[in-house]
Coordinates of C-alpha atoms in Angstrom, one line a residue:
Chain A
X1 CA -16.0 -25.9 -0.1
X2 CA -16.1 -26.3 -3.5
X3 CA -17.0 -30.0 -3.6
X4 CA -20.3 -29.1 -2.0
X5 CA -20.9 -26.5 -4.4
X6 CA -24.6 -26.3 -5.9
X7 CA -25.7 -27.3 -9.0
X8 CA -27.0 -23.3 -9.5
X9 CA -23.7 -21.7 -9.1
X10 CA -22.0 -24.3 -11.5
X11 CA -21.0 -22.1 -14.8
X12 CA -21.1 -23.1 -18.4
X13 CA -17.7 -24.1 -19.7
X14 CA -17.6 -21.1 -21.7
X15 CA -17.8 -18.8 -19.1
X16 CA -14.9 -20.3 -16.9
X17 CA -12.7 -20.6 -19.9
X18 CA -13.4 -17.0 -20.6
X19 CA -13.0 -16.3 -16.5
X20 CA -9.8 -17.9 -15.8
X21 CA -8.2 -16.9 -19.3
X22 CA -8.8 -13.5 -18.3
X23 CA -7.6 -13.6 -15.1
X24 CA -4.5 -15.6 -16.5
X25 CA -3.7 -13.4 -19.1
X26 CA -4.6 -10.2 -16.7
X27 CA -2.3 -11.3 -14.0
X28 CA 0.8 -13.0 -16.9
X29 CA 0.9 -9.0 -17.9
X30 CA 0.9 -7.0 -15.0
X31 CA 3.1 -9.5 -12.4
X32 CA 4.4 -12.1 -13.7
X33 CA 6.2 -10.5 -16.8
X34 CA 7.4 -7.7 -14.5
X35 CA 8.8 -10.5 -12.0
X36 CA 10.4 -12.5 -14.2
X37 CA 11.8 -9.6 -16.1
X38 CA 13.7 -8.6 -12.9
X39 CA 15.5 -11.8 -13.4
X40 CA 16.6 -11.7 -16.3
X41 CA 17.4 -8.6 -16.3
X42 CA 19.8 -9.1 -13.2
X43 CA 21.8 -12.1 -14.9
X44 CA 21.6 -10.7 -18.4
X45 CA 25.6 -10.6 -18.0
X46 CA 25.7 -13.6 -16.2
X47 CA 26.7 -14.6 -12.3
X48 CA 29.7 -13.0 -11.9
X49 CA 28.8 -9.5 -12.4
X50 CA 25.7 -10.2 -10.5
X51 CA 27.9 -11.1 -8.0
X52 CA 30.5 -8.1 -8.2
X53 CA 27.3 -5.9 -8.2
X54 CA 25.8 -7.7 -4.9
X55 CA 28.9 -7.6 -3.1
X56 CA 29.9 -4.1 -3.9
X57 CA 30.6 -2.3 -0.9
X58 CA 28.0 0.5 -1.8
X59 CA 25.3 -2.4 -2.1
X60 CA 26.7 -3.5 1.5
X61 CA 26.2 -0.4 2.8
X62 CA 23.1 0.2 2.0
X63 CA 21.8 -3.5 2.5
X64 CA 22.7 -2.6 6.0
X65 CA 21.0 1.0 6.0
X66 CA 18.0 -0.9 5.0
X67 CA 17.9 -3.5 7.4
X68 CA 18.7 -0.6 9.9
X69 CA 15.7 1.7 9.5
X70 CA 13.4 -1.9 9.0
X71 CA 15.2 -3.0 12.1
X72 CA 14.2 -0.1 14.3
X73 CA 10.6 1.0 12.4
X74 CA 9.3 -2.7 12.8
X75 CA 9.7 -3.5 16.9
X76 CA 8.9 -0.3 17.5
X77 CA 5.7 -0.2 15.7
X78 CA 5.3 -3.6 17.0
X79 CA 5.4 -2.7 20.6
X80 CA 3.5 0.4 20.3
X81 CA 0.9 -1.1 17.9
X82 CA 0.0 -4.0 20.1
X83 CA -0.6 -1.2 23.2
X84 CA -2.6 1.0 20.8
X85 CA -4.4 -2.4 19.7
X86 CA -5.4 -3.5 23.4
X87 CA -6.3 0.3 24.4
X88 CA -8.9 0.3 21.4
X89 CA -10.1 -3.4 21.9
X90 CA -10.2 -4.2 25.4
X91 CA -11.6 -0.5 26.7
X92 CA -14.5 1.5 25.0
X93 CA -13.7 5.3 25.4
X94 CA -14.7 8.7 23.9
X95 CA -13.0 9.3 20.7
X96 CA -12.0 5.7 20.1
X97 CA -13.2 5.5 16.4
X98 CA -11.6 8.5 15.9
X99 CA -8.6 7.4 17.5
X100 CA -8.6 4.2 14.8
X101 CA -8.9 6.6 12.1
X102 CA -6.2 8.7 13.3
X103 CA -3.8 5.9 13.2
X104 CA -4.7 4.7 9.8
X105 CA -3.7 8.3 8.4
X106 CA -0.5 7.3 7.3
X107 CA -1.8 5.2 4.8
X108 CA -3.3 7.9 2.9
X109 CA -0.6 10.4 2.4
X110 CA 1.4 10.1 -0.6
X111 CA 5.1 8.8 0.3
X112 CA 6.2 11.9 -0.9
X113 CA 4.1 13.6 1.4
X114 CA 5.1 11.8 4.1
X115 CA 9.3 13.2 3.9
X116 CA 7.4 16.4 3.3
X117 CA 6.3 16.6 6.6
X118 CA 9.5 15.9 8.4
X119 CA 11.4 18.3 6.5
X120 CA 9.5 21.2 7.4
X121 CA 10.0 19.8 10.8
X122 CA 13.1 19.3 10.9
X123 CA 15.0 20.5 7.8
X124 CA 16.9 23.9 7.5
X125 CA 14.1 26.2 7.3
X126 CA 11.5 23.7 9.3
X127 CA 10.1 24.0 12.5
X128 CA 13.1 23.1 14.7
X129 CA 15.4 22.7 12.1
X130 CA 17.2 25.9 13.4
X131 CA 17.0 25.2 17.0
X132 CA 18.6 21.3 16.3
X133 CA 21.4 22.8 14.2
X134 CA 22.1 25.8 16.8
X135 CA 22.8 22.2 19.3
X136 CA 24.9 20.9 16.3
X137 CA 22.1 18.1 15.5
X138 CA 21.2 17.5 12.0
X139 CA 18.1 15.0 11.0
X140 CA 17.4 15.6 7.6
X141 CA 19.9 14.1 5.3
X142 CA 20.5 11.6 8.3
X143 CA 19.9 8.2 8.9
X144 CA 17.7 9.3 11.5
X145 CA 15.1 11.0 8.9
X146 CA 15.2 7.6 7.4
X147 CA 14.2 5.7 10.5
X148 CA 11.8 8.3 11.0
X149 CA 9.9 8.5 7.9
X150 CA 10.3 4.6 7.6
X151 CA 8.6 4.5 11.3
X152 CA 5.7 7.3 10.2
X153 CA 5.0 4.9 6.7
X154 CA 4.5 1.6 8.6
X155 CA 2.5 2.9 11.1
X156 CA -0.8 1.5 11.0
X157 CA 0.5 -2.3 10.0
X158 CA 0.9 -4.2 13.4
X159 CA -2.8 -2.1 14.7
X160 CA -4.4 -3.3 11.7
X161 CA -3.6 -6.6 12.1
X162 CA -4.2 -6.8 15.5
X163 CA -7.1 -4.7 15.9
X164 CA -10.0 -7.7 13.9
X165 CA -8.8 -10.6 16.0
X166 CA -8.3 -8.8 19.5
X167 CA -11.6 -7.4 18.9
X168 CA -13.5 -11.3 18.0
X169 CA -11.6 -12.4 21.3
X170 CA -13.6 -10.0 23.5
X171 CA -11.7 -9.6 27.1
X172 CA -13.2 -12.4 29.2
X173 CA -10.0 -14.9 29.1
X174 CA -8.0 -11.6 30.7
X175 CA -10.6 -10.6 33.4
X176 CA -10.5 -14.3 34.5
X177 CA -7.1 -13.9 34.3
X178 CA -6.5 -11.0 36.4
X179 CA -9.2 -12.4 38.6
X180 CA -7.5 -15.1 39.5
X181 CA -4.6 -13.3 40.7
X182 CA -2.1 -13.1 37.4
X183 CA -0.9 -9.2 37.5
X184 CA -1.0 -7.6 33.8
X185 CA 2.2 -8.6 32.3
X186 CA 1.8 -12.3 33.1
X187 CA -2.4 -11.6 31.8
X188 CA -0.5 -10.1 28.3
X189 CA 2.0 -12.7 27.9
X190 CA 0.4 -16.1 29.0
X191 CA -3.3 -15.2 28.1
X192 CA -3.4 -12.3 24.6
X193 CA 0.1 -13.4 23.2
X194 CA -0.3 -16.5 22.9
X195 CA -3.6 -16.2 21.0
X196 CA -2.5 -13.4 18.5
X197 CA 0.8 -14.3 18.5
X198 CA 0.0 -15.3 14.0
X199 CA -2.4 -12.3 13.6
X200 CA 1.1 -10.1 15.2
X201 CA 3.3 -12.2 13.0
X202 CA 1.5 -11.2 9.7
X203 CA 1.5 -7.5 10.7
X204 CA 4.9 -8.0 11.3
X205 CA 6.0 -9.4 8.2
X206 CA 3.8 -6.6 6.1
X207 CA 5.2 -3.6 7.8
X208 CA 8.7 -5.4 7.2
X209 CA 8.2 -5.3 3.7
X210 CA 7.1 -2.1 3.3
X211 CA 10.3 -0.6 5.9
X212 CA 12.7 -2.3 3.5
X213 CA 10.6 -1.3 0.4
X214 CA 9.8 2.2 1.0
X215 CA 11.0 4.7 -1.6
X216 CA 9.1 8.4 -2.0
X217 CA 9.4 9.4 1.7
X218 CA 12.6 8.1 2.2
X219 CA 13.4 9.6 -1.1
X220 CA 12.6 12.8 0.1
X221 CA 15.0 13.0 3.6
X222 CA 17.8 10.8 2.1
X223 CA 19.8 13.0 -0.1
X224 CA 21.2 9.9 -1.3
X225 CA 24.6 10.0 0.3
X226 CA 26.3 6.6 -0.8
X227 CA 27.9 4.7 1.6
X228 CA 26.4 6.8 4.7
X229 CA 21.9 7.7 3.9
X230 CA 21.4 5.2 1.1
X231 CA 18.9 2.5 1.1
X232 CA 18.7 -0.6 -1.2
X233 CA 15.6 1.1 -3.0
X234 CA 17.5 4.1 -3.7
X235 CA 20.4 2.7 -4.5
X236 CA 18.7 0.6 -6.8
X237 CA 17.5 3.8 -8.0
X238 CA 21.1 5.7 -8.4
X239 CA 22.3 2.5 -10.4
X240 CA 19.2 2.6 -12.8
X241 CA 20.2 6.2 -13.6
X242 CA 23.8 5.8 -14.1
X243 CA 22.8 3.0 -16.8
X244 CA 24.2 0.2 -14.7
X245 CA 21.0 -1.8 -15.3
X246 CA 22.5 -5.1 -14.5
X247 CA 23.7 -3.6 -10.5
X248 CA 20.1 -1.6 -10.6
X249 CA 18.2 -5.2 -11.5
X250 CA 21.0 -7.2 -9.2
X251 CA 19.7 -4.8 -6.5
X252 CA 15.9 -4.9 -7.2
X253 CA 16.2 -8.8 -7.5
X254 CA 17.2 -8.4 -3.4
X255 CA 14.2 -6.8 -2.9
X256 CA 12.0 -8.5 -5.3
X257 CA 13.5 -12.5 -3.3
X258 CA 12.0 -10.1 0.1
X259 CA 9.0 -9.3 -1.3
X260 CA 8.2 -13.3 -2.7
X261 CA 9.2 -14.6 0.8
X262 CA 6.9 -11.8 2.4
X263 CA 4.0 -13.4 -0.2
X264 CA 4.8 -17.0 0.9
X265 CA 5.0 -16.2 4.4
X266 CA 1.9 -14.0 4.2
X267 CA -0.2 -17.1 2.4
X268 CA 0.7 -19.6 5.0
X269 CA -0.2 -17.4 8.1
X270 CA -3.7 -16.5 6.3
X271 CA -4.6 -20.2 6.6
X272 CA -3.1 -19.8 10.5
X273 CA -5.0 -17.0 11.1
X274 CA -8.1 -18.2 10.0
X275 CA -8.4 -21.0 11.5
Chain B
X1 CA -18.1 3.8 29.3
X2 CA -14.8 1.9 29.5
X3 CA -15.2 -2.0 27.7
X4 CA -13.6 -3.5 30.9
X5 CA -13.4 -1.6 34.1
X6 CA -11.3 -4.8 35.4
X7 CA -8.2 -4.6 33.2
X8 CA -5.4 -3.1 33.6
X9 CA -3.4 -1.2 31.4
X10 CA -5.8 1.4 30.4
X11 CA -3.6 4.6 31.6
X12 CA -0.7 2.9 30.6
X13 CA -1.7 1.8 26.6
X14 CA -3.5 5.3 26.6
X15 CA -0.2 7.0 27.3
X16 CA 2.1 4.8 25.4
X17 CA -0.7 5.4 21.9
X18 CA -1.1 9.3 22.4
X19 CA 3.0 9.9 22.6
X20 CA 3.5 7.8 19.7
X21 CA 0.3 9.1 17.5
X22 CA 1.3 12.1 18.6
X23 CA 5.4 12.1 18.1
X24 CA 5.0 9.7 14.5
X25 CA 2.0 11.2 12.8
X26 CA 0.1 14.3 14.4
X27 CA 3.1 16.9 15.3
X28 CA 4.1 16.1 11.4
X29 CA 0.8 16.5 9.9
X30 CA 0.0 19.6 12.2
X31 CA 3.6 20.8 10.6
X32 CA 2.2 20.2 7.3
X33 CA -1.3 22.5 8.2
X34 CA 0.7 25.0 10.0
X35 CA 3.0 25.9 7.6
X36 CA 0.3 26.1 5.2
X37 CA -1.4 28.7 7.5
X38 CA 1.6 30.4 7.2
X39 CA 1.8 31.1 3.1
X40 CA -0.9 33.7 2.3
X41 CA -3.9 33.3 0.1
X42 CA -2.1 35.1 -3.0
X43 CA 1.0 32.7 -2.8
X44 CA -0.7 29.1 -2.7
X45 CA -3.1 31.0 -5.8
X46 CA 0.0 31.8 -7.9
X47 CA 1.8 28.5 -6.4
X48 CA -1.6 26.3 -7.8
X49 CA -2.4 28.1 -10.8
X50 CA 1.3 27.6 -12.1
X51 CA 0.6 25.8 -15.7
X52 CA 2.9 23.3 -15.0
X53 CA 1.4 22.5 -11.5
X54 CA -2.7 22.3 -12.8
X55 CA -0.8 19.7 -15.3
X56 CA 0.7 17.9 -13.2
X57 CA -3.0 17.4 -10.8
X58 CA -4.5 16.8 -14.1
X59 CA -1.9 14.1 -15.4
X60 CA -2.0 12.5 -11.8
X61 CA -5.9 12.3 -11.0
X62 CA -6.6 11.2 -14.8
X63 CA -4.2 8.5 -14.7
X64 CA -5.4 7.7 -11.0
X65 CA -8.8 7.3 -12.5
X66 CA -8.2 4.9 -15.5
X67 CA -6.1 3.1 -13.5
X68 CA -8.3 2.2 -11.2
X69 CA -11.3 1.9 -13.6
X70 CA -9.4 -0.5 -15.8
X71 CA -8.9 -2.1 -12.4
X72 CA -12.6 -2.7 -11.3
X73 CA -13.0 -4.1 -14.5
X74 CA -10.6 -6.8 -13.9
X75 CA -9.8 -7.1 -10.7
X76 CA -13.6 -8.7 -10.1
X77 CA -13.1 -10.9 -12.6
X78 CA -9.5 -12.2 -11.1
X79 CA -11.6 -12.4 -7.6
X80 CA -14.2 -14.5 -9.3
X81 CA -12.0 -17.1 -10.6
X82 CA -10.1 -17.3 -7.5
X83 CA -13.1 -17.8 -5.2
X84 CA -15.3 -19.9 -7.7
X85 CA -12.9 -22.4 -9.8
X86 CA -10.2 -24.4 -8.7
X87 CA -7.4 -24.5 -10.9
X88 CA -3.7 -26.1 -10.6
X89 CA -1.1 -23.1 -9.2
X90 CA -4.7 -21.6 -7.3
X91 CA -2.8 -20.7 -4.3
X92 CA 0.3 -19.6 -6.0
X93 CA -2.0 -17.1 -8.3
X94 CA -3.5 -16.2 -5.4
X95 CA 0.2 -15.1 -4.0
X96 CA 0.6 -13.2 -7.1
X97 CA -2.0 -10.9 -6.2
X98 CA -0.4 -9.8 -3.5
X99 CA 3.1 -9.1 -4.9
X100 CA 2.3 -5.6 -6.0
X101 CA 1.5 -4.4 -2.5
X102 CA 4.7 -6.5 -1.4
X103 CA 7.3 -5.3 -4.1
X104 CA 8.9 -2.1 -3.4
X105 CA 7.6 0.9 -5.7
X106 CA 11.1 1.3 -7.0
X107 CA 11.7 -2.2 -8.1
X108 CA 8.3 -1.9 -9.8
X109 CA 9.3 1.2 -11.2
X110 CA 12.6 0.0 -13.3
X111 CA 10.7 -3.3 -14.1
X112 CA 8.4 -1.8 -15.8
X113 CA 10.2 0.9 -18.0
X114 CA 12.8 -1.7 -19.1
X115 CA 9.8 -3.7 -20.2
X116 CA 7.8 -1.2 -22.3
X117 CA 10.8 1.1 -23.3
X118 CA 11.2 0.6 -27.7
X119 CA 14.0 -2.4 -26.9
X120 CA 11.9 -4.1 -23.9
X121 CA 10.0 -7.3 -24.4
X122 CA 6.2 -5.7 -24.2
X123 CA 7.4 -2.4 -25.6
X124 CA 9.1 -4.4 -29.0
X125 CA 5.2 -5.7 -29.3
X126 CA 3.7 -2.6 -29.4
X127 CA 6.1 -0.5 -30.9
X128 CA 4.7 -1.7 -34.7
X129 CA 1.3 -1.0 -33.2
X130 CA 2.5 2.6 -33.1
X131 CA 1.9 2.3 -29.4
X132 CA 4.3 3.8 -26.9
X133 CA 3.8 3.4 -23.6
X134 CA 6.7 4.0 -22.1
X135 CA 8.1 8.0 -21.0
X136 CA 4.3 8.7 -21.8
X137 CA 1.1 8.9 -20.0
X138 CA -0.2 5.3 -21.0
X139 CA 2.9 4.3 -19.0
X140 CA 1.9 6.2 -15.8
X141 CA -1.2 4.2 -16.4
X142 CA 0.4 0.9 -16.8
X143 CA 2.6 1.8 -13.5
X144 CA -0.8 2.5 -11.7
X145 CA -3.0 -0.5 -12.6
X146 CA 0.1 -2.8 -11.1
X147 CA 0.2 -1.1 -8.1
X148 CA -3.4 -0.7 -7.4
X149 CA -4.0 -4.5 -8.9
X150 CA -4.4 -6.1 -5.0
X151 CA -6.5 -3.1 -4.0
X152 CA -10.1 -4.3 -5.7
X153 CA -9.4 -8.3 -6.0
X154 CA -8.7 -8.2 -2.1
X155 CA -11.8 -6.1 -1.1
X156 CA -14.2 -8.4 -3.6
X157 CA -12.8 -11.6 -2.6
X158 CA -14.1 -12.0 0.3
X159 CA -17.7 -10.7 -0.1
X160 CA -18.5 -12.8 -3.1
X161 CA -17.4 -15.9 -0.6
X162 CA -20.1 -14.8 1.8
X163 CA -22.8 -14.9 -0.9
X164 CA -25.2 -17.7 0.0
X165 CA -26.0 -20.1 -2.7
X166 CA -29.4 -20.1 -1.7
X167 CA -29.2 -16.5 -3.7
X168 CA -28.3 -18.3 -6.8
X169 CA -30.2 -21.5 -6.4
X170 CA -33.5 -19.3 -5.9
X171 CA -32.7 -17.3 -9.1
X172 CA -31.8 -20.5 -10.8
X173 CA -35.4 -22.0 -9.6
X174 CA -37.4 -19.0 -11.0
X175 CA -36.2 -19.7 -14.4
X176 CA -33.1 -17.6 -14.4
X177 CA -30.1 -18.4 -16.5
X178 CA -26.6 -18.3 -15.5
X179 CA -25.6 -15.1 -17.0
X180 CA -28.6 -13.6 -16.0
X181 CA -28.4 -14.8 -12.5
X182 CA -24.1 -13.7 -12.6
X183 CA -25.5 -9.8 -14.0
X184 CA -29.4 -9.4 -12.3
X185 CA -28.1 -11.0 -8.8
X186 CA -24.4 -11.3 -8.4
X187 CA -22.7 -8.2 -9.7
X188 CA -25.3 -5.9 -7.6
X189 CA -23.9 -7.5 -4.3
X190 CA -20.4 -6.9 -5.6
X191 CA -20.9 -2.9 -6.3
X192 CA -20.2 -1.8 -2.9
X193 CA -17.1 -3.6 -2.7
X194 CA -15.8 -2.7 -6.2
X195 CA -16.0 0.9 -5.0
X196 CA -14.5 0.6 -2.2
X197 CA -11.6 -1.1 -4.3
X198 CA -11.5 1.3 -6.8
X199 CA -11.6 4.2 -4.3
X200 CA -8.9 2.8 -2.5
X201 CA -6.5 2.2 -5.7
X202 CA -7.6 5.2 -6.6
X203 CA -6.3 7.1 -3.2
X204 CA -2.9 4.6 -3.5
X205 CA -2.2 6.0 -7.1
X206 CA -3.2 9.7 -7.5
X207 CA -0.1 9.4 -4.2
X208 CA 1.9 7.2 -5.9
X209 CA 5.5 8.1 -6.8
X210 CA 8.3 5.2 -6.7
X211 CA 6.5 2.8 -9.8
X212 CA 6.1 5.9 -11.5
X213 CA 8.7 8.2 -11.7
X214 CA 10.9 6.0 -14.1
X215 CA 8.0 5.4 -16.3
X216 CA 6.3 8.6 -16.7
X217 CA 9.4 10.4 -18.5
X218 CA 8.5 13.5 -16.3
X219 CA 7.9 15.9 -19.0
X220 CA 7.0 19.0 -17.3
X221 CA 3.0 20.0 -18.6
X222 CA 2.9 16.3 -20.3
X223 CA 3.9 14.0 -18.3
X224 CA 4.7 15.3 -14.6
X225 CA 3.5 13.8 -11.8
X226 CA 2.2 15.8 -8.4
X227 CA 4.6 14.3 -6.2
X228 CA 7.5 14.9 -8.4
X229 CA 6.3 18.6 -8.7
X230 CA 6.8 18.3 -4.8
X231 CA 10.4 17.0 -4.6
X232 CA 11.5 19.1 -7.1
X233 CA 9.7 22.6 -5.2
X234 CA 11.4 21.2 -1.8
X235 CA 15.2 20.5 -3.6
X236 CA 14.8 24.0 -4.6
X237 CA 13.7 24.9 -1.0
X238 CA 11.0 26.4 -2.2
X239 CA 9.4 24.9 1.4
X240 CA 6.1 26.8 0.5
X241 CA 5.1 26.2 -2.9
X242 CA 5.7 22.5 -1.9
X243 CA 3.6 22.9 1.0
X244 CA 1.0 24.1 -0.9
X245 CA 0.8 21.7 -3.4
X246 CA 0.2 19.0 -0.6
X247 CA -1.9 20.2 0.8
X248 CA -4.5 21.0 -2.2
X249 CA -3.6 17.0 -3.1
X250 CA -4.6 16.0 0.2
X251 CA -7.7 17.8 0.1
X252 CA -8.5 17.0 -3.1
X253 CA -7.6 13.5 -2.8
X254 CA -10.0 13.7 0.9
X255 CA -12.9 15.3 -1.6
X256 CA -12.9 12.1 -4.0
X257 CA -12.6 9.8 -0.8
X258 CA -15.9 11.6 0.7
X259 CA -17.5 11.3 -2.8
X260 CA -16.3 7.2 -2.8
X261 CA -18.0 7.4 0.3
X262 CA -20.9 9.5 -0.7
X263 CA -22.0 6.7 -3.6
X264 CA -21.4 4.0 -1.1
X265 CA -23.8 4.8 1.2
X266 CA -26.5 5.4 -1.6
X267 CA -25.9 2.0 -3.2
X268 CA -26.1 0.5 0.1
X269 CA -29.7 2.3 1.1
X270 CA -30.9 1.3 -2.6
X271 CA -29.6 -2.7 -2.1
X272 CA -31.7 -2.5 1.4

């Protein structure tokens, strides 16, 4: 595209150099620095306490907490998303813009917030908190309140995703389809998949990112029980306050190698989606 | 009134959407009104008028604001280079623009605090400035304009890619020079969209709590954000007070949103 560009939108030299210094030096401050400082900052002592910080059993622990609540927050936003997605896209229905905005909500609360909300359901004074602990359950404190809260901040990812490119595709290829004789599931799987199937991976990856990254609401219904309600954030967190800087940076450089390969992927399914 | 009257799956994607709106988000949020019917006028007034909480919504929405102002202001800029020169590393700089909204809050958090503490690598810089930015509120600033960094360059991007060249070849014909033609014709298509930027870095920050707790130093009536005023209220089990204080963020966060709005709409009608 920019081979054919016009002779008008050409700018002076002066005006580029300014541009692109700008946006070097802008971006050099405010990401790359912090990146790189992670880095350091994890092998400041070297590999082998790196290593003896990855490999702790606390780190384990919550490595696998983390990839618990993504684990469960992801496919089920997935699954749900997607029929959200095709009840907004393929049917027009009172209160469907409404319905959109409704499922974009979570976005807009602050993380915090969003524990808030399931403690006063479900914590010792909440709603049902009584009732659940009169029945011996307890949620708050759990690993279920992180799954929860994980599930309520990743929310809207999948739908978002979906919602652009089901919505371009209109709903001809699945009337033929079901025209023709295929019954629904075969219409969803051999005629939608196959044609959102990058659009779902993208949504995918982002609400992945954020399950495995989230730290205010998880924060909030954790109590930050090692070994048992801790996630890698938070324990990232814990470390950093104990002074351990080089487990709290060995622990953030986990999280920072997700979030580049969440980037990577991101960039290469862009070009995917668009065409 | 239904899109397709031959599909299936309508009472089937309906049911499956309403349990799980209504089991993730709504029951919660109705929690969240509820128990806020159930505190009385006097107790959310002493709750909000608590010194340290009218700090702590001052501290959050000023630092919200610069942070996405300083924002606007570059994040346009970033956008133009990125759309309008091609560069070595163009796609990778392009990735970089993204990594706020990828790296988690808390990651961001530490980062940043190591770097801009007295011994850090930005904070040795400025310390013989007499600048301190860390456990202050220039560092809850800093914390912001990372995380809200993706928010404006991601909404501008792709309008100034839709803007015909015709638009700049006809100023350019009628006698216009470059600059003139970048500040009479360009900027004025990108105003909507830098507001919608800055309203939604804006909305991300005032809520933000993970990139800025380790930062901000939490000073209680200096530096203490809303959210923190919230988690510390609900370790006390103070439920209430906590409840309160959400819910006056979330409707004055909703009032600037509407007001976001508000000017959209007007520079819209005056554009057309």
């Amino acid at each position: 595209m920019s081979q054919l560009r016009s002779k008008a939108q050409r700018d002076p030299w002066w005006l580029k150099a300014l541009a692109l210094s700008v946006t070097f030096g802008f971006l050099g401050l405010v990401v790359v620095v912090p990146i790189v400082s992670v880095f350091t900052n994890a092998f400041a002592k070297g590999i082998g306490p790196y290593w003896a910080a990855i490999s702790h059993p606390d780190t384990i622990s919550a490595l696998k907490m983390t990839l618990l609540a993504a684990g469960c927050a992801v496919p089920l936003n997935a699954i749900c998303g997607f029929a959200a997605a095709w009840l907004v896209t393929k049917f027009r229905f009172w209160g469907r813009d409404f319905l959109v905005s409704l499922i974009d909500v979570p976005f807009s609360v602050s993380p915090v917030i969003s524990g808030l909300v399931f403690v006063l359901l479900f914590g010792a004074q909440g709603w049902f908190g009584p009732a659940l602990q009169a029945m011996g359950i307890r949620i708050i404190f759990t690993p279920i309140a992180i799954v929860l809260v994980t599930v309520f901040v990743t929310f809207p990812f999948v739908t978002r995703e979906l919602i652009p490119v089901m919505e371009e595709q209109g709903v001809q290829a699945e009337e033929a389809a079901t025209m023709l004789g295929a019954s629904g599931w075969n219409t969803v799987w051999r005629v939608t998949l196959p044609s959102i199937k990058w659009a779902l991976l993208y949504g995918l990856i982002l609400s992945n990112a954020r399950a495995m990254g989230e730290f205010g609401a998880v924060s909030v219904v954790s109590g930050h029980i090692r070994g048992e309600t801790n996630t890698l954030p938070l324990h990232a967190e814990i470390l950093y306050n104990e002074y351990d800087f080089t487990g709290a940076f060995a622990v953030a450089s986990i999280l920072t190698f997700v979030a580049g390969a969440t980037v990577v992927l991101k960039l290469l399914l862009e070009r995917k989606v668009r065409k | 009134m239904r899109r397709s009257a031959r599909l299936p799956g309508f009472g089937l994607s309906l049911g499956v959407t309403l349990t799980w709106l209504s089991l993730i988000v709504l029951i919660p949020l109705a929690g969240l009104f509820l128990k806020s019917a159930t505190i009385g006028v006097g107790q959310i007034y002493t709750t909000l008028s608590d010194p340290r909480v009218l700090s702590a919504f001052r501290v959050s929405f000023s630092a919200a604001l610069v942070a996405a102002f300083i924002n606007a202001i570059f994040g346009p800029i970033v956008a133009w280079s990125l759309v309008r020169y091609d560069f070595p590393g163009k796609r990778l700089v392009d990735g970089l623009v993204d990594i706020p909204f990828a790296l988690p809050t808390a990651v961001a958090g530490i980062t940043l605090t190591t770097l801009y503490a007295d011994s850090g690598w930005l904070g040795q810089l400025l310390k013989p400035l007499g600048i301190e930015v860390a456990y202050t509120w220039k560092g809850i600033v800093a914390a912001l304009v990372f995380i809200g960094l993706p928010f404006v360059v991601r909404t501008v991007q792709p309008v100034l890619e839709e803007i015909p060249s015709e638009v700049e070849e006809a100023a350019a014909s009628m006698g216009a020079n470059r600059w003139q033609t970048i500040r009479r014709v360009i900027l004025p298509a990108l105003y909507p969209a830098v507001l919608t930027g800055f309203t939604l870095a804006f909305a991300r920050a005032v809520g933000e709590y993970g990139s800025v707790v380790f930062i901000a130093g939490n000073m209680p009536l200096k530096t203490e954000i809303l959210p923190l005023v919230i988690l510390t209220k609900l370790e006390q089990y103070q439920y209430g007070e906590a409840t309160a204080v959400a819910a006056a963020m979330l409707v004055v966060s909703f009032a600037f949103l509407l007001l976001g709005n508000m000017m959209q709409s007007r520079l819209r009608r005056r554009k057309s």
